[in-house]
Amino acid sequence: MAIRAWLKERVPVSGDDLRALTNEPVPKHLKRWWFCLGGTPAYLFVVQIITGILLAFNYQPSPSTAYESVRYITEEASFGWYLRSIHKWAATFMVAAVILHQMRVFFTGGYRKPRELNWVIGMFLLLCTLMVGFTGYSLVFEQLSYWGATVGGNITESVPLIGPFLKRMMLGGDAYNERTLSRFFILHAAILPTLMVLLLVIHVAFLRLHGVTEFEDPDEKDGDSKTFNFWPDHVMTELKIGLVLMILLSALATIFPAAMGPQADPLTTPEVIKPEWFFYVTFRWLKLFPGTAAVLSMGFIVFVMFLWPFIDGFIRRRRPKSEISVYVGIVAVLVIITLTVWEALVAH
Amino acid sequence: MSSSEAEAEADRRDFLGKITTGAMAVGLLASYGTFAGYAVRYLYPAGDIRTAWLFVTRTETLDLGGSLDFKTPGGAPVVVARKGPGETAGDFLALSSTCPHLGCQVHWEAQNNQFFCPCHNGTFDANGVGTGGPPKGQELLRYALRVTDGLLYIEVPIESITIAAGLARPGHDACLGSRGTV
Ligand code: HEM
Ligand code: FES
């Protein structure tokens, strides 16, 4: 066909090349949904970019306009409430999916040699996701936005040596001021998402280079094929997840649309103040320990999380049968759940 | 040209080539570095919070142990109290309502005779000394004071952020409707 030949000359890619690229055999266990938790945040990330760009058309990042512009989005712009609610629910889901994905990788030992570096990339993605969430809530300029940013700035300041510099960079001054919101907006809508795209590309490249960790499957009969094709089989699984997510998000957005708290007031901290649920752990931690001790211990925990594949490798070289990582993981999950539930249940 | 001369010539060219490439790389890196430096300098905010000395009261109006409420131009409450009988700045105290822990605003709880910080449950006694929670042992921030000719002055920030006034919309107010005409 003429058009085909015309295209072929200008886009010199053969169907075989494409097939080779997409026909990566995928281990059988990826048929199970919990192994697709990595694809879930990636899908939600796209949802965030689309809804985020739409929100940004009407959002105005300055203390005198931000709250009113979010009110306009929520109450006046057609389907503004829907886009904003999807953005908010997808953010919640995204954090949850990243945490679950990381737990899956941890408990199946997917971070072990030779995949240590991809765990480190994943840790950066986790931190970016949390920071996008944090800066996102600050944009609405409700009470939580303002006090969250103030507390966040002062936590940053208590980091030894570079803390004061970082805080001034973050807030654009010694305290929350006229220029703070535009910094948060640029971080939220441009810098962090770009960084995340770069990290995701490296993450997936590593994934392709090493393949997903394979397992002995107890349910498997001899002679069963151990793998299936990425295209179209695995893509189908991901599409099904995408469909379910879209229905869930739309339903939640309709039943529990994003509301607005009282506007920020730099003179009064509300009597009961809480961050979003994914910061309950750090929030409770800050109440339990005095300033610098709380910040340094949290920094240390994040540091250990980054290095865990290497720590685990070191232990397993000495004691190959050691199951210590499982116990560490169980304790960590229990602590996280306890602190989160505790914070959720009490007013102070 | 003998073959050894040709070799030396080739070596020389090779060497010069490497030097030039190296110099260009250094130049390029230096210019990127300079640019990055400018960018950081641009992003690093200039100047500190602007402050001014404001008149509070005549010192004789404050009795020993007495206090008064002062408001900064931005509206932040300040408790100004007399701690000693003298006429120097050290005889007075100006407590900010900003928590020394992570910067939330404390408020006075009359029933517990303490300041309470809702962010992480910090408590302070009437003198601003931390009695519980993470800021235990720290003190509420204090503003600088000055006494001149029996007049007490305070140094406070004079800038505050502009926030949209209440979001009341003009037009019909459903609540007023039922009250009939005014
Ligand atoms: C990458 C993942 C992202 C996450 C996890 C995320 C998260 C959030 C969150 C939690 C909020 C506050 C929601 C609310 O209370 O209404 C928010 C607000 C906002 N986001 Fe994002 N966001 C992401 C990406 C983006 C992108 C790429 C853009 C724009 C290009 C964007 C633009 C906005 C805008 C304009 C707001 C303020 C309006 C509003 O409150 O609804 N976001 N985001
Ligand atoms: S900011 Fe006051 S107790 Fe943390």
Coordinates of C-alpha atoms and ligand atoms in Angstrom, one line a residue:
Chain A
M1 CA 0.0 0.0 0.0
A2 CA 1.2 3.4 -0.9
I3 CA 0.6 5.1 2.5
R4 CA 2.2 2.2 4.2
A5 CA 5.4 2.4 2.1
W6 CA 5.4 6.2 2.5
L7 CA 5.2 5.9 6.3
K8 CA 7.7 3.0 6.3
E9 CA 10.3 5.2 4.6
R10 CA 9.8 8.1 7.0
V11 CA 9.3 6.1 10.2
P12 CA 11.7 3.3 9.7
V13 CA 10.5 1.0 12.5
S14 CA 9.5 -2.6 11.7
G15 CA 6.7 -4.4 13.3
D16 CA 9.1 -7.0 14.4
D17 CA 11.2 -4.5 16.3
L18 CA 8.1 -3.3 18.1
R19 CA 7.0 -6.8 18.9
A20 CA 10.4 -7.6 20.3
L21 CA 10.3 -4.5 22.4
T22 CA 6.9 -5.1 23.9
N23 CA 6.9 -8.9 24.0
E24 CA 9.0 -9.0 27.2
P25 CA 7.9 -12.3 28.8
V26 CA 6.3 -11.5 32.2
P27 CA 6.5 -14.0 35.1
K28 CA 3.2 -15.8 35.7
H29 CA 2.7 -14.4 39.2
L30 CA 2.1 -11.0 37.7
K31 CA -1.4 -12.3 36.9
R32 CA -2.0 -11.5 40.6
W33 CA -3.2 -8.0 41.2
W34 CA -0.8 -7.2 44.1
F35 CA 2.1 -7.6 41.7
C36 CA 0.5 -4.9 39.5
L37 CA 0.7 -2.3 42.3
G38 CA 3.6 -0.7 40.6
G39 CA 1.5 -0.1 37.5
T40 CA -1.2 1.5 39.6
P41 CA 0.7 4.6 40.8
A42 CA 2.0 5.0 37.2
Y43 CA -1.6 5.0 36.0
L44 CA -2.7 7.4 38.7
F45 CA 0.3 9.7 37.9
V46 CA -1.1 10.2 34.4
V47 CA -4.5 10.9 35.9
Q48 CA -2.8 13.6 38.2
I49 CA -1.1 15.2 35.3
I50 CA -4.2 15.5 33.2
T51 CA -6.5 16.7 36.0
G52 CA -3.6 18.9 37.4
I53 CA -3.1 20.7 34.2
L54 CA -6.8 21.4 34.0
L55 CA -6.9 22.7 37.5
A56 CA -3.9 24.9 36.8
F57 CA -6.0 26.8 34.2
N58 CA -8.1 28.3 37.0
Y59 CA -5.7 28.2 40.0
Q60 CA -4.0 31.4 41.1
P61 CA -1.1 30.9 43.5
S62 CA -1.0 33.9 45.8
P63 CA -2.3 34.3 49.3
S64 CA -4.8 36.9 48.2
T65 CA -6.2 34.8 45.4
A66 CA -5.5 31.1 46.0
Y67 CA -8.4 30.3 48.3
E68 CA -10.9 32.2 46.1
S69 CA -9.6 30.5 42.9
V70 CA -10.0 27.0 44.5
R71 CA -13.6 28.0 45.6
Y72 CA -14.2 29.1 42.0
I73 CA -13.0 25.7 40.7
T74 CA -15.1 23.9 43.3
E75 CA -18.4 25.9 43.1
E76 CA -18.6 27.7 39.8
A77 CA -16.5 26.2 37.0
S78 CA -18.4 23.5 35.2
F79 CA -17.2 20.1 36.4
G80 CA -14.5 21.9 38.5
W81 CA -15.7 20.0 41.6
Y82 CA -15.3 16.7 39.6
L83 CA -11.8 17.4 38.4
R84 CA -10.6 18.7 41.8
S85 CA -12.2 15.7 43.6
I86 CA -10.6 13.2 41.1
H87 CA -7.2 15.0 41.6
K88 CA -7.6 14.7 45.4
W89 CA -8.8 11.1 45.5
A90 CA -6.2 10.0 42.9
A91 CA -3.5 11.6 45.2
T92 CA -4.8 9.6 48.1
F93 CA -4.8 6.4 46.0
M94 CA -1.4 7.2 44.6
V95 CA 0.2 7.5 48.0
A96 CA -1.5 4.3 49.2
A97 CA -0.5 2.4 46.0
V98 CA 3.1 3.5 46.3
I99 CA 3.2 2.3 49.9
L100 CA 1.6 -1.0 49.1
H101 CA 3.9 -1.5 46.1
Q102 CA 6.9 -0.9 48.3
M103 CA 5.6 -3.3 50.9
R104 CA 5.1 -6.0 48.1
V105 CA 8.6 -5.4 46.9
F106 CA 9.9 -5.6 50.5
F107 CA 8.2 -8.8 51.6
T108 CA 8.9 -10.6 48.4
G109 CA 12.6 -9.6 48.6
G110 CA 12.4 -7.9 45.2
Y111 CA 15.0 -5.4 46.2
R112 CA 17.8 -8.0 46.6
K113 CA 20.9 -8.3 44.4
P114 CA 21.1 -7.3 41.6
R115 CA 18.1 -4.9 42.0
E116 CA 19.3 -2.8 44.9
L117 CA 19.6 0.4 42.8
N118 CA 16.0 0.2 41.7
W119 CA 14.9 0.1 45.3
V120 CA 16.9 3.3 45.8
I121 CA 15.2 4.9 42.8
G122 CA 11.9 3.7 44.3
M123 CA 12.7 5.4 47.6
F124 CA 13.2 8.7 45.7
L125 CA 9.9 8.2 44.0
L126 CA 8.2 7.6 47.4
L127 CA 9.7 10.9 48.8
C128 CA 8.7 12.8 45.6
T129 CA 5.2 11.4 46.0
L130 CA 4.9 12.6 49.6
M131 CA 6.4 16.0 48.7
V132 CA 3.9 16.4 45.8
G133 CA 1.1 15.5 48.3
F134 CA 2.4 18.0 50.8
T135 CA 2.8 20.9 48.4
G136 CA -0.6 20.0 46.9
Y137 CA -2.4 20.5 50.2
S138 CA -0.5 23.8 50.7
L139 CA -2.0 25.2 47.5
V140 CA -5.6 25.3 48.7
F141 CA -4.6 27.9 51.3
E142 CA -6.9 26.6 53.9
Q143 CA -5.9 26.5 57.6
L144 CA -4.2 23.2 57.1
S145 CA -2.3 24.5 54.1
Y146 CA -0.9 27.4 56.0
W147 CA 0.0 25.7 59.2
G148 CA 1.3 22.6 57.4
A149 CA 3.7 24.7 55.4
T150 CA 4.8 26.7 58.5
V151 CA 5.5 23.5 60.5
G152 CA 7.1 21.9 57.4
G153 CA 9.4 24.9 57.0
N154 CA 10.5 24.8 60.7
I155 CA 11.1 21.0 60.5
T156 CA 13.4 21.7 57.6
E157 CA 15.1 24.4 59.6
S158 CA 16.0 22.0 62.4
V159 CA 18.1 19.9 60.0
P160 CA 21.7 20.5 61.2
L161 CA 23.9 22.8 59.2
I162 CA 21.9 23.3 56.0
G163 CA 18.5 23.5 57.7
P164 CA 18.2 27.3 57.8
F165 CA 19.3 27.7 54.2
L166 CA 16.8 25.0 53.1
K167 CA 14.0 26.6 55.0
R168 CA 14.6 30.0 53.4
M169 CA 14.8 28.4 50.0
M170 CA 11.6 26.5 50.6
L171 CA 9.5 29.5 52.0
G172 CA 11.3 32.2 50.0
G173 CA 11.9 34.1 53.2
D174 CA 12.2 33.7 57.0
A175 CA 8.6 32.8 57.4
Y176 CA 5.5 32.2 55.2
N177 CA 5.2 35.2 53.0
E178 CA 3.6 36.6 49.8
R179 CA 6.0 34.6 47.6
T180 CA 5.8 31.2 49.4
L181 CA 2.7 29.9 47.5
S182 CA 4.2 30.4 44.0
R183 CA 7.3 28.3 45.2
F184 CA 5.0 25.5 46.3
F185 CA 3.1 25.7 43.1
I186 CA 6.2 25.4 40.9
L187 CA 7.4 22.5 43.0
H188 CA 4.0 20.8 42.9
A189 CA 3.2 21.3 39.2
A190 CA 6.5 21.4 37.5
I191 CA 9.7 20.4 39.3
L192 CA 8.5 17.4 41.2
P193 CA 6.4 15.9 38.4
T194 CA 9.4 16.3 35.9
L195 CA 11.7 14.7 38.4
M196 CA 9.2 11.9 38.9
V197 CA 9.0 11.3 35.1
L198 CA 12.8 11.0 35.0
L199 CA 12.9 8.7 37.9
L200 CA 10.1 6.5 36.5
V201 CA 12.0 6.2 33.2
I202 CA 15.1 4.9 35.1
H203 CA 12.8 2.7 37.3
V204 CA 11.2 1.0 34.3
A205 CA 14.5 0.8 32.4
F206 CA 16.0 -1.1 35.3
L207 CA 12.9 -3.3 35.5
R208 CA 13.3 -4.2 31.8
L209 CA 17.0 -4.9 32.2
H210 CA 16.6 -7.2 35.2
G211 CA 13.1 -8.5 34.6
V212 CA 10.7 -8.9 37.5
T213 CA 11.9 -11.3 40.3
E214 CA 10.8 -14.9 39.5
F215 CA 9.5 -17.3 42.1
E216 CA 8.8 -20.9 42.7
D217 CA 5.0 -20.9 42.6
P218 CA 3.6 -23.6 44.9
D219 CA 0.3 -23.8 42.9
E220 CA 2.2 -24.3 39.7
K221 CA 1.8 -27.6 37.8
D222 CA 4.8 -29.0 35.9
G223 CA 4.8 -28.2 32.3
D224 CA 2.9 -24.9 32.8
S225 CA 4.5 -22.0 31.0
K226 CA 6.3 -19.9 33.6
T227 CA 5.7 -16.6 31.7
F228 CA 3.2 -14.8 29.6
N229 CA 3.5 -11.9 27.2
F230 CA 3.6 -8.3 28.2
W231 CA 1.6 -7.5 25.1
P232 CA -1.3 -8.0 25.0
D233 CA -1.8 -10.1 28.2
H234 CA -0.2 -8.0 30.8
V235 CA -1.4 -4.8 29.2
M236 CA -4.9 -6.2 29.5
T237 CA -4.5 -6.7 33.2
E238 CA -3.3 -3.2 33.6
L239 CA -6.2 -1.9 31.6
K240 CA -8.6 -3.7 33.8
I241 CA -7.0 -2.1 36.8
G242 CA -7.3 1.2 35.0
L243 CA -11.0 0.7 34.4
V244 CA -11.7 -0.3 38.0
L245 CA -9.7 2.7 39.2
M246 CA -11.6 5.1 37.0
I247 CA -14.9 3.8 38.3
L248 CA -13.8 4.0 41.9
L249 CA -12.3 7.5 41.5
S250 CA -15.5 8.8 39.8
A251 CA -17.7 7.2 42.4
L252 CA -15.7 8.6 45.3
A253 CA -15.4 12.0 43.7
T254 CA -19.2 12.1 43.4
I255 CA -20.1 10.7 46.8
F256 CA -17.3 12.4 48.8
P257 CA -16.3 15.5 46.7
A258 CA -13.3 17.6 47.8
A259 CA -14.5 20.2 50.3
M260 CA -12.8 23.4 51.5
G261 CA -11.8 24.1 55.1
P262 CA -11.7 27.6 56.6
Q263 CA -9.3 30.0 54.8
A264 CA -5.7 30.3 56.2
D265 CA -5.4 32.6 59.2
P266 CA -1.8 33.3 60.2
L267 CA -3.0 34.6 63.6
T268 CA -4.8 31.6 64.8
T269 CA -3.9 27.9 64.7
P270 CA -7.1 26.0 64.9
E271 CA -7.7 24.1 68.1
V272 CA -7.7 20.7 66.4
I273 CA -5.3 20.5 63.5
K274 CA -4.2 17.4 61.6
P275 CA -2.3 16.8 58.4
E276 CA -3.5 14.4 55.7
W277 CA -3.6 10.7 56.8
F278 CA -0.2 9.8 55.2
F279 CA 1.6 12.2 57.4
Y280 CA -0.1 10.9 60.6
V281 CA 2.9 8.8 61.4
T282 CA 5.4 11.8 61.3
F283 CA 2.8 14.0 63.0
R284 CA 2.5 11.6 66.0
W285 CA 6.3 11.1 66.0
L286 CA 6.7 14.9 66.3
K287 CA 4.4 14.9 69.4
L288 CA 6.3 12.0 71.0
F289 CA 9.8 13.4 70.7
P290 CA 11.3 16.9 71.2
G291 CA 12.2 18.9 68.0
T292 CA 15.6 18.0 66.8
A293 CA 15.5 14.4 68.2
A294 CA 12.3 13.8 66.2
V295 CA 13.7 15.2 63.0
L296 CA 17.0 13.4 63.2
S297 CA 15.5 10.1 64.1
M298 CA 13.1 10.4 61.1
G299 CA 16.0 11.3 58.9
F300 CA 17.9 8.2 60.2
I301 CA 14.9 5.9 59.5
V302 CA 14.7 7.2 55.9
F303 CA 18.4 6.7 55.5
V304 CA 18.2 3.1 56.7
M305 CA 15.3 2.6 54.2
F306 CA 17.4 3.8 51.4
L307 CA 20.3 1.5 52.3
W308 CA 18.2 -1.5 53.3
P309 CA 19.1 -3.7 50.3
F310 CA 22.7 -3.3 51.1
I311 CA 22.2 -3.9 54.9
D312 CA 20.1 -6.9 54.1
G313 CA 22.8 -8.2 51.7
F314 CA 25.4 -7.8 54.3
I315 CA 23.4 -9.8 56.9
R316 CA 22.6 -12.5 54.4
R317 CA 26.2 -12.9 53.4
R318 CA 27.0 -13.7 57.0
R319 CA 23.8 -15.7 57.7
P320 CA 22.4 -16.9 54.4
K321 CA 19.2 -18.4 56.0
S322 CA 18.4 -15.2 57.9
E323 CA 14.8 -14.1 57.7
I324 CA 15.5 -10.9 59.6
S325 CA 14.1 -8.6 56.8
V326 CA 10.6 -10.2 57.3
Y327 CA 10.6 -9.4 61.0
V328 CA 11.9 -5.9 60.4
G329 CA 9.2 -5.4 57.9
I330 CA 6.5 -6.7 60.2
V331 CA 7.6 -4.5 63.0
A332 CA 7.8 -1.5 60.7
V333 CA 4.3 -2.1 59.3
L334 CA 2.9 -2.5 62.9
V335 CA 4.5 0.7 64.1
I336 CA 3.2 2.6 61.1
I337 CA -0.3 1.2 61.5
T338 CA -0.3 1.9 65.3
L339 CA 0.9 5.5 65.0
T340 CA -1.6 6.2 62.2
V341 CA -4.6 4.7 64.0
W342 CA -3.6 6.5 67.2
E343 CA -3.4 9.8 65.5
A344 CA -6.7 9.2 63.7
L345 CA -8.5 8.4 67.0
V346 CA -7.6 11.3 69.2
A347 CA -8.1 15.0 68.9
H348 CA -4.7 16.0 70.3
Chain B
M1 CA 60.5 13.9 7.8
S2 CA 61.8 10.8 9.4
S3 CA 59.4 8.3 10.8
S4 CA 60.3 9.1 14.4
E5 CA 59.7 12.8 13.7
A6 CA 56.3 12.0 12.2
E7 CA 55.5 10.0 15.3
A8 CA 56.5 12.9 17.6
E9 CA 54.4 15.2 15.4
A10 CA 51.4 12.8 15.8
D11 CA 52.0 12.7 19.6
R12 CA 52.1 16.4 19.7
R13 CA 48.9 16.8 17.8
D14 CA 47.3 14.2 19.9
F15 CA 48.4 15.9 23.1
L16 CA 47.3 19.3 21.9
G17 CA 44.0 17.9 20.8
K18 CA 43.4 16.4 24.3
I19 CA 44.4 19.7 25.9
T20 CA 41.9 21.7 23.8
T21 CA 39.1 19.2 24.4
G22 CA 39.9 19.3 28.1
A23 CA 40.0 23.1 28.1
M24 CA 36.6 23.3 26.4
A25 CA 35.1 20.8 28.8
V26 CA 36.4 22.8 31.8
G27 CA 35.1 26.1 30.2
L28 CA 31.7 24.6 29.6
L29 CA 31.5 23.1 33.1
A30 CA 32.6 26.4 34.6
S31 CA 29.9 28.3 32.7
Y32 CA 27.2 25.8 33.7
G33 CA 28.5 26.1 37.3
T34 CA 28.3 29.9 37.1
F35 CA 24.8 29.7 35.8
A36 CA 23.7 27.3 38.5
G37 CA 25.3 29.7 41.1
Y38 CA 23.3 32.6 39.7
A39 CA 20.1 30.5 39.8
V40 CA 20.6 29.5 43.4
R41 CA 21.4 33.2 44.3
Y42 CA 18.3 34.2 42.4
L43 CA 16.1 31.8 44.3
Y44 CA 17.6 32.5 47.7
P45 CA 15.4 35.2 49.2
A46 CA 16.9 38.6 49.8
G47 CA 16.7 40.4 53.2
D48 CA 15.2 39.5 56.5
I49 CA 11.7 40.2 57.9
R50 CA 11.3 43.9 58.2
T51 CA 10.7 45.2 61.7
A52 CA 10.0 48.5 63.4
W53 CA 10.0 50.0 66.9
L54 CA 6.5 50.8 68.0
F55 CA 5.3 52.6 71.1
V56 CA 3.5 50.3 73.7
T57 CA 2.7 52.3 76.8
R58 CA 4.1 54.6 79.5
T59 CA 6.0 52.4 81.9
E60 CA 4.2 53.8 84.9
T61 CA 0.9 52.4 83.7
L62 CA 2.2 48.8 84.2
D63 CA 2.3 47.7 87.8
L64 CA 4.7 44.9 89.0
G65 CA 3.1 41.6 87.9
G66 CA 0.6 43.4 85.7
S67 CA 0.3 42.8 81.9
L68 CA -1.4 44.2 78.8
D69 CA -2.2 42.8 75.4
F70 CA -0.5 44.4 72.5
K71 CA -1.1 43.7 68.8
T72 CA 1.5 43.9 66.0
P73 CA 0.5 45.7 62.8
G74 CA -0.1 42.3 61.3
G75 CA -2.5 41.5 64.2
A76 CA -0.4 39.0 66.1
P77 CA -1.1 39.2 69.8
V78 CA 1.8 40.0 72.2
V79 CA 1.6 39.8 76.0
V80 CA 3.6 42.7 77.6
A81 CA 4.2 42.2 81.3
R82 CA 6.2 43.9 84.1
K83 CA 8.7 41.6 85.7
G84 CA 10.7 44.1 87.9
P85 CA 10.2 47.5 89.6
G86 CA 12.8 49.3 87.6
E87 CA 12.7 51.5 84.5
T88 CA 14.9 49.4 82.1
A89 CA 13.9 47.1 79.3
G90 CA 14.9 44.2 81.5
D91 CA 12.1 44.9 83.9
F92 CA 9.6 44.1 81.1
L93 CA 8.8 41.1 79.0
A94 CA 7.0 40.8 75.7
L95 CA 5.9 37.3 74.9
S96 CA 5.1 36.3 71.3
S97 CA 2.4 33.8 70.7
T98 CA 4.6 31.9 68.3
C99 CA 5.5 28.4 69.6
P100 CA 9.3 27.8 69.8
H101 CA 8.7 24.2 68.7
L102 CA 7.6 24.5 65.0
G103 CA 6.0 27.9 64.8
C104 CA 2.2 27.4 65.4
Q105 CA 0.3 30.0 67.4
V106 CA -0.4 29.2 71.0
H107 CA -3.5 30.5 72.8
W108 CA -4.2 31.2 76.5
E109 CA -6.3 28.5 78.3
A110 CA -7.7 30.3 81.3
Q111 CA -9.1 27.1 82.8
N112 CA -5.7 25.5 82.9
N113 CA -3.7 28.7 83.5
Q114 CA -1.4 27.9 80.6
F115 CA -0.7 28.7 77.0
F116 CA -1.6 25.7 74.7
C117 CA -0.1 24.9 71.3
P118 CA -2.6 22.8 69.3
C119 CA 0.0 21.5 66.8
H120 CA 1.9 19.1 69.0
N121 CA 0.3 19.6 72.4
G122 CA 2.9 22.0 73.8
T123 CA 2.1 23.8 77.0
F124 CA 3.6 27.0 78.6
D125 CA 3.2 28.7 81.9
A126 CA 2.2 32.3 82.3
N127 CA 5.8 33.4 81.9
G128 CA 6.1 31.5 78.6
V129 CA 8.3 28.7 79.9
G130 CA 7.5 25.3 78.3
T131 CA 6.0 22.9 80.8
G132 CA 4.9 20.0 78.6
G133 CA 5.0 18.5 75.1
P134 CA 7.8 18.8 72.6
P135 CA 8.7 22.5 73.6
K136 CA 9.2 21.5 77.2
G137 CA 12.1 23.5 78.6
Q138 CA 12.0 26.0 75.7
E139 CA 10.4 29.4 76.0
L140 CA 7.9 31.3 73.9
L141 CA 9.7 33.7 71.6
R142 CA 10.2 37.2 73.0
Y143 CA 10.2 40.6 71.3
A144 CA 12.9 43.1 71.9
L145 CA 11.9 46.0 74.2
R146 CA 13.3 49.5 74.9
V147 CA 12.6 52.1 77.5
T148 CA 13.2 55.8 76.6
D149 CA 12.1 58.6 78.9
G150 CA 9.6 56.4 80.7
L151 CA 8.1 55.2 77.4
L152 CA 8.1 51.5 76.5
Y153 CA 8.8 50.5 72.9
I154 CA 8.7 47.1 71.2
E155 CA 10.3 45.8 68.0
V156 CA 7.9 43.8 65.9
P157 CA 7.6 42.7 62.3
I158 CA 5.6 45.2 60.2
E159 CA 4.9 43.0 57.2
S160 CA 2.1 40.6 56.9
I161 CA 0.6 38.7 54.0
T162 CA -2.5 40.0 52.2
I163 CA -5.3 37.5 52.4
A164 CA -8.5 37.8 50.6
A165 CA -11.1 39.3 53.0
G166 CA -14.1 37.1 53.8
L167 CA -15.6 35.5 50.9
A168 CA -19.0 37.1 51.3
R169 CA -20.6 37.6 48.0
P170 CA -22.7 40.6 47.2
G171 CA -26.3 40.2 46.3
H172 CA -29.2 38.5 48.0
D173 CA -28.6 37.2 51.5
A174 CA -31.0 34.4 52.3
C175 CA -30.7 34.9 56.0
L176 CA -31.7 38.5 55.8
G177 CA -34.7 37.7 53.7
S178 CA -36.7 36.3 56.6
R179 CA -36.1 39.5 58.7
G180 CA -38.2 41.6 56.4
T181 CA -37.0 45.0 55.3
V182 CA -34.5 46.9 57.3
Ligands
HEM1 C1 2.2 13.8 40.5 C2 1.2 13.6 41.3 C3 0.4 14.6 41.9 C4 -0.2 14.5 43.2 C5 0.1 13.3 44.2 C6 -0.9 15.7 43.5 C7 -1.6 16.0 44.7 C8 -2.3 17.1 44.9 C9 -3.1 17.4 46.1 C10 -3.2 16.4 47.3 C11 -3.7 18.6 46.0 C12 -4.7 19.2 47.0 C13 -6.1 18.8 46.6 C14 -7.2 19.5 47.3 O1 -7.3 19.6 48.5 O2 -8.0 20.1 46.5 C15 -3.4 19.1 44.7 C16 -3.8 20.3 44.3 C17 -3.4 20.9 43.0 N1 -2.6 20.3 42.1 FE1 -1.8 18.4 42.2 N2 -0.9 16.6 42.4 C18 -0.1 15.9 41.4 C19 0.2 16.5 40.2 C20 -0.1 17.7 39.7 C21 0.2 18.3 38.4 C22 1.1 17.6 37.4 C23 -0.3 19.5 38.3 C24 -0.3 20.6 37.3 C25 0.4 20.6 36.2 C26 -1.1 19.8 39.6 C27 -1.8 20.9 39.8 C28 -2.5 21.1 41.0 C29 -3.3 22.3 41.3 C30 -3.4 23.6 40.4 C31 -3.8 22.2 42.6 C32 -4.7 23.2 43.4 C33 -6.1 23.2 43.2 C34 -6.9 22.2 44.1 O3 -6.8 22.3 45.3 O4 -7.6 21.4 43.6 N3 -0.9 18.7 40.4 N4 -2.5 18.2 44.1
FES2 S1 4.5 23.9 67.1 FE1 3.9 24.1 69.1 S2 4.0 22.1 69.9 FE2 4.8 21.9 67.9

